[in-house]
PDB file of C-alpha atoms in Angstrom:
ATOM      1  CA  MET A   1      14.357  -3.296 -21.164  1.00  0.00           C
ATOM      2  CA  LYS A   2      13.466   0.379 -20.777  1.00  0.00           C
ATOM      3  CA  LYS A   3      13.845   1.660 -17.217  1.00  0.00           C
ATOM      4  CA  THR A   4      11.874   4.386 -15.475  1.00  0.00           C
ATOM      5  CA  ILE A   5      14.192   6.860 -13.769  1.00  0.00           C
ATOM      6  CA  VAL A   6      13.297   9.706 -11.414  1.00  0.00           C
ATOM      7  CA  VAL A   7      15.727  12.643 -11.298  1.00  0.00           C
ATOM      8  CA  THR A   8      15.309  15.507  -8.837  1.00  0.00           C
ATOM      9  CA  GLY A   9      17.031  18.839  -9.353  1.00  0.00           C
ATOM     10  CA  ALA A  10      16.853  18.009 -13.042  1.00  0.00           C
ATOM     11  CA  THR A  11      16.985  21.477 -14.604  1.00  0.00           C
ATOM     12  CA  ASP A  12      20.567  22.437 -13.752  1.00  0.00           C
ATOM     13  CA  GLY A  13      24.038  20.997 -13.313  1.00  0.00           C
ATOM     14  CA  ILE A  14      24.460  17.317 -12.629  1.00  0.00           C
ATOM     15  CA  GLY A  15      20.730  16.637 -12.795  1.00  0.00           C
ATOM     16  CA  ARG A  16      20.422  18.051 -16.303  1.00  0.00           C
ATOM     17  CA  VAL A  17      23.471  16.134 -17.532  1.00  0.00           C
ATOM     18  CA  CYS A  18      22.065  12.922 -16.051  1.00  0.00           C
ATOM     19  CA  ALA A  19      18.693  13.514 -17.707  1.00  0.00           C
ATOM     20  CA  HIS A  20      20.321  13.910 -21.129  1.00  0.00           C
ATOM     21  CA  SER A  21      22.441  10.795 -20.570  1.00  0.00           C
ATOM     22  CA  PHE A  22      19.455   8.684 -19.537  1.00  0.00           C
ATOM     23  CA  ALA A  23      17.467   9.971 -22.528  1.00  0.00           C
ATOM     24  CA  LYS A  24      20.194   8.746 -24.878  1.00  0.00           C
ATOM     25  CA  GLY A  25      19.733   5.312 -23.334  1.00  0.00           C
ATOM     26  CA  GLN A  26      16.048   5.494 -24.251  1.00  0.00           C
ATOM     27  CA  GLU A  27      14.970   5.332 -20.626  1.00  0.00           C
ATOM     28  CA  GLU A  28      11.616   6.709 -19.476  1.00  0.00           C
ATOM     29  CA  LEU A  29      12.284   9.845 -17.445  1.00  0.00           C
ATOM     30  CA  ILE A  30      10.437  11.442 -14.548  1.00  0.00           C
ATOM     31  CA  LEU A  31      12.007  14.858 -14.003  1.00  0.00           C
ATOM     32  CA  VAL A  32      11.437  17.086 -10.981  1.00  0.00           C
ATOM     33  CA  GLY A  33      12.332  20.763 -10.889  1.00  0.00           C
ATOM     34  CA  ARG A  34      11.311  23.933  -9.081  1.00  0.00           C
ATOM     35  CA  ASN A  35      11.348  26.342 -12.041  1.00  0.00           C
ATOM     36  CA  PRO A  36       8.497  25.567 -14.475  1.00  0.00           C
ATOM     37  CA  ASP A  37      10.066  27.424 -17.400  1.00  0.00           C
ATOM     38  CA  LYS A  38      13.419  25.656 -17.064  1.00  0.00           C
ATOM     39  CA  LEU A  39      11.662  22.318 -16.648  1.00  0.00           C
ATOM     40  CA  ALA A  40       9.526  22.858 -19.751  1.00  0.00           C
ATOM     41  CA  ALA A  41      12.605  23.789 -21.790  1.00  0.00           C
ATOM     42  CA  LEU A  42      14.447  20.683 -20.607  1.00  0.00           C
ATOM     43  CA  VAL A  43      11.503  18.427 -21.377  1.00  0.00           C
ATOM     44  CA  TYR A  44      11.237  19.878 -24.887  1.00  0.00           C
ATOM     45  CA  SER A  45      14.962  19.396 -25.547  1.00  0.00           C
ATOM     46  CA  LEU A  46      14.656  15.736 -24.553  1.00  0.00           C
ATOM     47  CA  GLN A  47      11.382  14.988 -26.307  1.00  0.00           C
ATOM     48  CA  VAL A  48      12.688  16.197 -29.670  1.00  0.00           C
ATOM     49  CA  THR A  49      15.221  13.345 -29.428  1.00  0.00           C
ATOM     50  CA  GLY A  50      12.364  10.863 -29.023  1.00  0.00           C
ATOM     51  CA  ALA A  51      12.685  10.357 -25.265  1.00  0.00           C
ATOM     52  CA  THR A  52       9.671   9.596 -23.091  1.00  0.00           C
ATOM     53  CA  VAL A  53       9.597  12.335 -20.456  1.00  0.00           C
ATOM     54  CA  HIS A  54       7.253  13.214 -17.603  1.00  0.00           C
ATOM     55  CA  SER A  55       7.784  16.342 -15.531  1.00  0.00           C
ATOM     56  CA  TYR A  56       6.657  17.570 -12.130  1.00  0.00           C
ATOM     57  CA  VAL A  57       7.113  21.048 -10.704  1.00  0.00           C
ATOM     58  CA  ALA A  58       7.780  21.064  -6.958  1.00  0.00           C
ATOM     59  CA  ASP A  59       9.680  22.991  -4.318  1.00  0.00           C
ATOM     60  CA  LEU A  60      11.489  20.172  -2.550  1.00  0.00           C
ATOM     61  CA  SER A  61      12.358  22.391   0.403  1.00  0.00           C
ATOM     62  CA  SER A  62       8.665  22.118   1.291  1.00  0.00           C
ATOM     63  CA  ALA A  63       7.885  18.897   3.146  1.00  0.00           C
ATOM     64  CA  LYS A  64       4.221  19.093   2.138  1.00  0.00           C
ATOM     65  CA  GLU A  65       5.002  19.618  -1.547  1.00  0.00           C
ATOM     66  CA  THR A  66       7.515  16.773  -1.489  1.00  0.00           C
ATOM     67  CA  PHE A  67       5.038  14.445   0.194  1.00  0.00           C
ATOM     68  CA  LEU A  68       2.267  15.327  -2.286  1.00  0.00           C
ATOM     69  CA  LEU A  69       4.754  14.879  -5.137  1.00  0.00           C
ATOM     70  CA  SER A  70       5.600  11.370  -3.927  1.00  0.00           C
ATOM     71  CA  GLU A  71       1.905  10.481  -3.845  1.00  0.00           C
ATOM     72  CA  THR A  72       1.327  11.844  -7.348  1.00  0.00           C
ATOM     73  CA  ILE A  73       4.332  10.097  -8.877  1.00  0.00           C
ATOM     74  CA  ARG A  74       3.447   6.845  -7.107  1.00  0.00           C
ATOM     75  CA  LYS A  75      -0.084   7.013  -8.500  1.00  0.00           C
ATOM     76  CA  ASN A  76       1.009   7.856 -12.048  1.00  0.00           C
ATOM     77  CA  HIS A  77       4.030   5.547 -12.148  1.00  0.00           C
ATOM     78  CA  PRO A  78       3.412   2.294 -10.259  1.00  0.00           C
ATOM     79  CA  LYS A  79       6.847   0.948 -11.259  1.00  0.00           C
ATOM     80  CA  ILE A  80      10.075   2.924 -10.841  1.00  0.00           C
ATOM     81  CA  ASP A  81      13.505   1.428 -11.482  1.00  0.00           C
ATOM     82  CA  VAL A  82      15.780   4.224 -10.284  1.00  0.00           C
ATOM     83  CA  LEU A  83      15.385   7.173  -7.933  1.00  0.00           C
ATOM     84  CA  LEU A  84      18.237   9.673  -8.201  1.00  0.00           C
ATOM     85  CA  ASN A  85      18.022  12.076  -5.253  1.00  0.00           C
ATOM     86  CA  ASN A  86      20.062  14.969  -6.595  1.00  0.00           C
ATOM     87  CA  ALA A  87      18.349  18.206  -5.499  1.00  0.00           C
ATOM     88  CA  GLY A  88      20.151  20.215  -2.832  1.00  0.00           C
ATOM     89  CA  ALA A  89      21.610  23.612  -2.005  1.00  0.00           C
ATOM     90  CA  TYR A  90      23.897  25.622   0.250  1.00  0.00           C
ATOM     91  CA  PHE A  91      22.438  28.396   2.412  1.00  0.00           C
ATOM     92  CA  ASP A  92      25.038  30.762   3.820  1.00  0.00           C
ATOM     93  CA  GLN A  93      22.571  32.496   6.137  1.00  0.00           C
ATOM     94  CA  HIS A  94      20.116  30.870   8.535  1.00  0.00           C
ATOM     95  CA  THR A  95      16.799  30.798   6.693  1.00  0.00           C
ATOM     96  CA  LEU A  96      13.526  29.003   7.246  1.00  0.00           C
ATOM     97  CA  THR A  97      11.226  27.373   4.722  1.00  0.00           C
ATOM     98  CA  LYS A  98       7.595  28.473   4.479  1.00  0.00           C
ATOM     99  CA  GLU A  99       6.871  25.646   6.943  1.00  0.00           C
ATOM    100  CA  GLY A 100       9.319  27.024   9.502  1.00  0.00           C
ATOM    101  CA  ILE A 101      12.098  24.432   9.061  1.00  0.00           C
ATOM    102  CA  GLU A 102      15.773  25.348   8.588  1.00  0.00           C
ATOM    103  CA  SER A 103      16.333  25.399   4.822  1.00  0.00           C
ATOM    104  CA  THR A 104      19.464  23.237   4.552  1.00  0.00           C
ATOM    105  CA  PHE A 105      17.960  20.470   6.669  1.00  0.00           C
ATOM    106  CA  ALA A 106      14.652  20.686   4.795  1.00  0.00           C
ATOM    107  CA  LEU A 107      16.021  20.576   1.256  1.00  0.00           C
ATOM    108  CA  ASN A 108      19.121  18.444   1.651  1.00  0.00           C
ATOM    109  CA  HIS A 109      17.787  15.854   4.108  1.00  0.00           C
ATOM    110  CA  LEU A 110      14.003  15.866   4.491  1.00  0.00           C
ATOM    111  CA  ASN A 111      13.539  15.945   0.717  1.00  0.00           C
ATOM    112  CA  TYR A 112      15.500  12.684   0.271  1.00  0.00           C
ATOM    113  CA  PHE A 113      13.725  11.016   3.193  1.00  0.00           C
ATOM    114  CA  ILE A 114      10.171  11.974   2.215  1.00  0.00           C
ATOM    115  CA  LEU A 115      10.428  11.307  -1.516  1.00  0.00           C
ATOM    116  CA  THR A 116      12.243   8.001  -1.087  1.00  0.00           C
ATOM    117  CA  LEU A 117       9.864   6.564   1.477  1.00  0.00           C
ATOM    118  CA  GLY A 118       6.893   7.780  -0.534  1.00  0.00           C
ATOM    119  CA  LEU A 119       8.134   6.048  -3.698  1.00  0.00           C
ATOM    120  CA  LEU A 120       9.154   2.745  -2.085  1.00  0.00           C
ATOM    121  CA  PRO A 121       6.036   0.864  -3.305  1.00  0.00           C
ATOM    122  CA  SER A 122       6.829   1.796  -6.916  1.00  0.00           C
ATOM    123  CA  LEU A 123      10.484   0.859  -6.452  1.00  0.00           C
ATOM    124  CA  LYS A 124       9.523  -2.510  -4.986  1.00  0.00           C
ATOM    125  CA  LYS A 125       7.380  -3.312  -8.018  1.00  0.00           C
ATOM    126  CA  ALA A 126      10.391  -2.859 -10.284  1.00  0.00           C
ATOM    127  CA  GLY A 127      12.210  -5.767  -8.675  1.00  0.00           C
ATOM    128  CA  GLU A 128      15.893  -4.810  -8.925  1.00  0.00           C
ATOM    129  CA  ALA A 129      15.502  -1.097  -8.236  1.00  0.00           C
ATOM    130  CA  ARG A 130      18.111   1.463  -7.241  1.00  0.00           C
ATOM    131  CA  ILE A 131      18.137   4.486  -4.946  1.00  0.00           C
ATOM    132  CA  VAL A 132      21.064   6.848  -5.532  1.00  0.00           C
ATOM    133  CA  ASN A 133      21.716   9.699  -3.099  1.00  0.00           C
ATOM    134  CA  VAL A 134      24.040  12.534  -4.062  1.00  0.00           C
ATOM    135  CA  ALA A 135      26.059  13.282  -0.930  1.00  0.00           C
ATOM    136  CA  SER A 136      29.476  14.968  -0.787  1.00  0.00           C
ATOM    137  CA  ARG A 137      32.985  14.654   0.568  1.00  0.00           C
ATOM    138  CA  ALA A 138      32.009  17.798   2.488  1.00  0.00           C
ATOM    139  CA  HIS A 139      30.625  15.444   5.150  1.00  0.00           C
ATOM    140  CA  MET A 140      34.190  14.863   6.336  1.00  0.00           C
ATOM    141  CA  GLY A 141      35.135  16.554   9.601  1.00  0.00           C
ATOM    142  CA  VAL A 142      31.721  16.934  11.210  1.00  0.00           C
ATOM    143  CA  SER A 143      29.337  14.956  13.406  1.00  0.00           C
ATOM    144  CA  LEU A 144      25.713  15.582  14.327  1.00  0.00           C
ATOM    145  CA  ASP A 145      24.569  17.489  17.386  1.00  0.00           C
ATOM    146  CA  PHE A 146      21.133  16.070  18.117  1.00  0.00           C
ATOM    147  CA  ASN A 147      20.489  18.996  20.459  1.00  0.00           C
ATOM    148  CA  ASP A 148      20.823  21.429  17.560  1.00  0.00           C
ATOM    149  CA  LEU A 149      20.188  19.620  14.263  1.00  0.00           C
ATOM    150  CA  LEU A 150      18.407  22.657  12.852  1.00  0.00           C
ATOM    151  CA  GLY A 151      21.147  25.138  13.697  1.00  0.00           C
ATOM    152  CA  GLU A 152      18.928  27.163  16.011  1.00  0.00           C
ATOM    153  CA  LYS A 153      21.556  27.699  18.719  1.00  0.00           C
ATOM    154  CA  GLU A 154      24.545  28.308  16.494  1.00  0.00           C
ATOM    155  CA  TYR A 155      24.495  28.527  12.703  1.00  0.00           C
ATOM    156  CA  SER A 156      27.281  28.235  10.182  1.00  0.00           C
ATOM    157  CA  GLY A 157      26.161  27.839   6.587  1.00  0.00           C
ATOM    158  CA  TRP A 158      29.111  25.627   5.660  1.00  0.00           C
ATOM    159  CA  LYS A 159      28.893  23.464   8.802  1.00  0.00           C
ATOM    160  CA  GLN A 160      25.154  22.981   8.286  1.00  0.00           C
ATOM    161  CA  TYR A 161      25.784  21.971   4.684  1.00  0.00           C
ATOM    162  CA  GLN A 162      28.460  19.520   5.809  1.00  0.00           C
ATOM    163  CA  ARG A 163      26.099  17.994   8.350  1.00  0.00           C
ATOM    164  CA  SER A 164      23.330  17.687   5.778  1.00  0.00           C
ATOM    165  CA  LYS A 165      25.663  15.680   3.560  1.00  0.00           C
ATOM    166  CA  LEU A 166      26.533  13.470   6.536  1.00  0.00           C
ATOM    167  CA  MET A 167      22.773  13.002   6.986  1.00  0.00           C
ATOM    168  CA  ASN A 168      22.569  11.812   3.355  1.00  0.00           C
ATOM    169  CA  ILE A 169      25.123   9.138   4.159  1.00  0.00           C
ATOM    170  CA  TYR A 170      23.428   8.096   7.411  1.00  0.00           C
ATOM    171  CA  PHE A 171      20.144   7.867   5.496  1.00  0.00           C
ATOM    172  CA  THR A 172      21.785   5.739   2.794  1.00  0.00           C
ATOM    173  CA  TYR A 173      23.348   3.269   5.220  1.00  0.00           C
ATOM    174  CA  GLU A 174      20.260   2.953   7.430  1.00  0.00           C
ATOM    175  CA  LEU A 175      17.868   2.555   4.489  1.00  0.00           C
ATOM    176  CA  ALA A 176      20.143  -0.036   2.870  1.00  0.00           C
ATOM    177  CA  GLU A 177      20.001  -2.042   6.102  1.00  0.00           C
ATOM    178  CA  ARG A 178      16.208  -1.745   6.303  1.00  0.00           C
ATOM    179  CA  LEU A 179      15.866  -2.908   2.694  1.00  0.00           C
ATOM    180  CA  ASN A 180      18.422  -5.708   2.856  1.00  0.00           C
ATOM    181  CA  GLN A 181      15.746  -8.370   2.348  1.00  0.00           C
ATOM    182  CA  THR A 182      14.569  -6.725  -0.883  1.00  0.00           C
ATOM    183  CA  LYS A 183      16.166  -6.269  -4.302  1.00  0.00           C
ATOM    184  CA  ILE A 184      16.372  -2.510  -3.866  1.00  0.00           C
ATOM    185  CA  THR A 185      19.901  -1.148  -3.532  1.00  0.00           C
ATOM    186  CA  VAL A 186      20.791   2.161  -1.862  1.00  0.00           C
ATOM    187  CA  ASN A 187      24.085   3.940  -2.469  1.00  0.00           C
ATOM    188  CA  CYS A 188      25.483   7.455  -2.129  1.00  0.00           C
ATOM    189  CA  LEU A 189      28.272   9.372  -3.787  1.00  0.00           C
ATOM    190  CA  HIS A 190      30.586  12.351  -3.863  1.00  0.00           C
ATOM    191  CA  PRO A 191      30.279  13.966  -7.318  1.00  0.00           C
ATOM    192  CA  GLY A 192      33.358  16.140  -6.977  1.00  0.00           C
ATOM    193  CA  PHE A 193      33.554  19.933  -6.791  1.00  0.00           C
ATOM    194  CA  VAL A 194      31.490  20.711  -9.855  1.00  0.00           C
ATOM    195  CA  LYS A 195      31.054  23.952 -11.784  1.00  0.00           C
ATOM    196  CA  THR A 196      27.284  24.326 -11.474  1.00  0.00           C
ATOM    197  CA  ARG A 197      24.839  26.931 -10.150  1.00  0.00           C
ATOM    198  CA  PHE A 198      25.585  25.612  -6.645  1.00  0.00           C
ATOM    199  CA  GLY A 199      25.571  28.479  -4.161  1.00  0.00           C
ATOM    200  CA  GLN A 200      24.112  31.024  -6.586  1.00  0.00           C
ATOM    201  CA  ASN A 201      21.045  31.377  -4.352  1.00  0.00           C
ATOM    202  CA  ASN A 202      23.237  33.275  -1.858  1.00  0.00           C
ATOM    203  CA  ASP A 203      24.329  36.900  -1.828  1.00  0.00           C
ATOM    204  CA  GLY A 204      27.507  38.828  -1.114  1.00  0.00           C
ATOM    205  CA  LEU A 205      30.780  37.209  -0.119  1.00  0.00           C
ATOM    206  CA  ALA A 206      29.475  33.626  -0.087  1.00  0.00           C
ATOM    207  CA  LYS A 207      28.315  33.882  -3.703  1.00  0.00           C
ATOM    208  CA  PHE A 208      31.560  35.574  -4.777  1.00  0.00           C
ATOM    209  CA  LEU A 209      33.812  32.995  -3.110  1.00  0.00           C
ATOM    210  CA  LEU A 210      31.860  30.022  -4.468  1.00  0.00           C
ATOM    211  CA  THR A 211      31.853  31.480  -7.977  1.00  0.00           C
ATOM    212  CA  PHE A 212      35.589  32.174  -7.803  1.00  0.00           C
ATOM    213  CA  ALA A 213      36.365  28.673  -6.508  1.00  0.00           C
ATOM    214  CA  GLN A 214      34.232  27.071  -9.206  1.00  0.00           C
ATOM    215  CA  ASN A 215      35.952  29.059 -11.959  1.00  0.00           C
ATOM    216  CA  VAL A 216      39.392  28.067 -10.685  1.00  0.00           C
ATOM    217  CA  PHE A 217      39.073  24.586  -9.201  1.00  0.00           C
ATOM    218  CA  ALA A 218      35.816  22.953 -10.316  1.00  0.00           C
ATOM    219  CA  ILE A 219      35.356  20.066 -12.713  1.00  0.00           C
ATOM    220  CA  SER A 220      32.779  20.102 -15.503  1.00  0.00           C
ATOM    221  CA  GLU A 221      29.140  19.154 -14.980  1.00  0.00           C
ATOM    222  CA  GLU A 222      29.659  16.204 -17.306  1.00  0.00           C
ATOM    223  CA  LYS A 223      32.544  14.905 -15.189  1.00  0.00           C
ATOM    224  CA  GLY A 224      30.595  15.522 -11.998  1.00  0.00           C
ATOM    225  CA  ALA A 225      27.621  13.524 -13.268  1.00  0.00           C
ATOM    226  CA  GLU A 226      29.622  10.391 -14.103  1.00  0.00           C
ATOM    227  CA  THR A 227      29.236   8.604 -10.747  1.00  0.00           C
ATOM    228  CA  SER A 228      25.507   9.375 -10.534  1.00  0.00           C
ATOM    229  CA  ILE A 229      25.001   7.908 -13.996  1.00  0.00           C
ATOM    230  CA  PHE A 230      27.196   4.918 -13.153  1.00  0.00           C
ATOM    231  CA  LEU A 231      25.286   4.064  -9.956  1.00  0.00           C
ATOM    232  CA  SER A 232      21.949   4.539 -11.704  1.00  0.00           C
ATOM    233  CA  THR A 233      22.598   2.319 -14.716  1.00  0.00           C
ATOM    234  CA  ASP A 234      25.777   0.236 -14.647  1.00  0.00           C
ATOM    235  CA  PRO A 235      25.237  -3.555 -14.415  1.00  0.00           C
ATOM    236  CA  SER A 236      28.362  -3.999 -12.258  1.00  0.00           C
ATOM    237  CA  VAL A 237      26.637  -2.453  -9.207  1.00  0.00           C
ATOM    238  CA  THR A 238      23.310  -4.278  -9.536  1.00  0.00           C
ATOM    239  CA  SER A 239      23.736  -6.031  -6.188  1.00  0.00           C
ATOM    240  CA  VAL A 240      25.919  -3.458  -4.394  1.00  0.00           C
ATOM    241  CA  SER A 241      24.184  -1.604  -1.568  1.00  0.00           C
ATOM    242  CA  GLY A 242      24.977   0.585   1.410  1.00  0.00           C
ATOM    243  CA  LYS A 243      28.195   2.028  -0.056  1.00  0.00           C
ATOM    244  CA  TYR A 244      29.769   5.432  -0.610  1.00  0.00           C
ATOM    245  CA  PHE A 245      31.281   6.025  -4.061  1.00  0.00           C
ATOM    246  CA  VAL A 246      33.858   8.489  -5.374  1.00  0.00           C
ATOM    247  CA  LYS A 247      34.839   8.484  -9.071  1.00  0.00           C
ATOM    248  CA  LYS A 248      32.780   5.307  -9.611  1.00  0.00           C
ATOM    249  CA  LYS A 249      34.739   3.451  -6.922  1.00  0.00           C
ATOM    250  CA  ILE A 250      33.741   2.426  -3.400  1.00  0.00           C
ATOM    251  CA  GLU A 251      35.511   4.530  -0.776  1.00  0.00           C
ATOM    252  CA  LYS A 252      35.291   4.814   2.984  1.00  0.00           C
ATOM    253  CA  SER A 253      33.167   7.666   4.221  1.00  0.00           C
ATOM    254  CA  SER A 254      34.102   9.483   7.431  1.00  0.00           C
ATOM    255  CA  GLU A 255      34.482   7.581  10.691  1.00  0.00           C
ATOM    256  CA  PRO A 256      31.389   9.215  12.293  1.00  0.00           C
ATOM    257  CA  SER A 257      29.275   8.153   9.283  1.00  0.00           C
ATOM    258  CA  TYR A 258      29.556   4.508  10.408  1.00  0.00           C
ATOM    259  CA  ASP A 259      27.993   5.284  13.795  1.00  0.00           C
ATOM    260  CA  VAL A 260      24.935   3.039  13.528  1.00  0.00           C
ATOM    261  CA  ALA A 261      23.291   4.526  16.627  1.00  0.00           C
ATOM    262  CA  ALA A 262      23.576   8.059  15.215  1.00  0.00           C
ATOM    263  CA  GLY A 263      22.060   6.926  11.924  1.00  0.00           C
ATOM    264  CA  ARG A 264      19.134   5.337  13.709  1.00  0.00           C
ATOM    265  CA  ASN A 265      18.713   8.406  15.913  1.00  0.00           C
ATOM    266  CA  LEU A 266      18.547  10.602  12.821  1.00  0.00           C
ATOM    267  CA  TRP A 267      15.945   8.302  11.288  1.00  0.00           C
ATOM    268  CA  SER A 268      13.819   8.398  14.460  1.00  0.00           C
ATOM    269  CA  TYR A 269      14.205  12.175  14.782  1.00  0.00           C
ATOM    270  CA  THR A 270      13.105  12.651  11.163  1.00  0.00           C
ATOM    271  CA  GLU A 271      10.155  10.277  11.479  1.00  0.00           C
ATOM    272  CA  ASP A 272       8.972  11.974  14.673  1.00  0.00           C
ATOM    273  CA  LEU A 273       9.284  15.446  13.140  1.00  0.00           C
ATOM    274  CA  LEU A 274       7.257  14.473  10.082  1.00  0.00           C
ATOM    275  CA  LYS A 275       4.668  12.638  12.151  1.00  0.00           C
ATOM    276  CA  HIS A 276       4.067  15.377  14.716  1.00  0.00           C
ATOM    277  CA  LYS A 277       4.433  18.444  12.491  1.00  0.00           C
ATOM    278  CA  PHE A 278       2.779  17.132   9.331  1.00  0.00           C
ATOM    279  CA  SER A 279       0.983  13.867  10.264  1.00  0.00           C
ATOM    280  CA  PHE A 280       2.562  12.150   7.240  1.00  0.00           C
ATOM    281  CA  LYS A 281       1.904   8.449   6.793  1.00  0.00           C
ATOM    282  CA  PHE A 282       4.206   6.593   4.465  1.00  0.00           C
ATOM    283  CA  PRO A 283       3.254   3.388   2.616  1.00  0.00           C
ATOM    284  CA  GLY A 284       5.850   1.547   4.714  1.00  0.00           C
ATOM    285  CA  PHE A 285       8.191  -1.318   4.087  1.00  0.00           C
TER     286      PHE A 285
END
């Protein structure tokens, strides 16, 4: 049976490879991207193969745009089988979104949280649905400072990126627990160090070093997309939830990532921020 799959960050890198893979499987695609021209070109390249494709332009670093996107997709697509949260970025310098939120936290964490909770009703209607969160092995070696989650006191681009990937894992584990009485699974993954446009939004030394490292050490986009595709479609993980995958295998994430209290604190912090700053109301569980 044809599945409906949402892919964020669909126009480049892993997201684009996943979109092409899903199209070959004749799945119905809902693609989200920030650049309208790139998104239109991707949609055209998939539609000429006969794929059913819907596209939505949104800046997922904006909480309001992400929330409105979730409402629009939910209205237009009452049943969703897979949500692949793939969009993310690295910001070397401390920058704020147009809503005044630190960019790494906004794009890499809030985006996953808002879109996922907004699409839960559509995922529930699919029955055995899947939520797949692209995290990273970069989460190793850090913990969260709840007195400075937004890097306002002390900012390191790499440390903030690491912490955002730890947040992806906390979000995965906590959501899996909250959905354990449903048939929705939630898993996260490390895609590998992939040769993509990752980091190209930066300037100077950070851009140079990332480009050099990718040219020397990185794996291909196709290789990097394998675990995302596996978790989104493979029958062997239909009932697996709350796990961290590397190279299509379950692995242990970092010791701090299993701190249940920290995961719940992050959830509460995020909910409170969205409630008080934006007055968002999610459809709920």
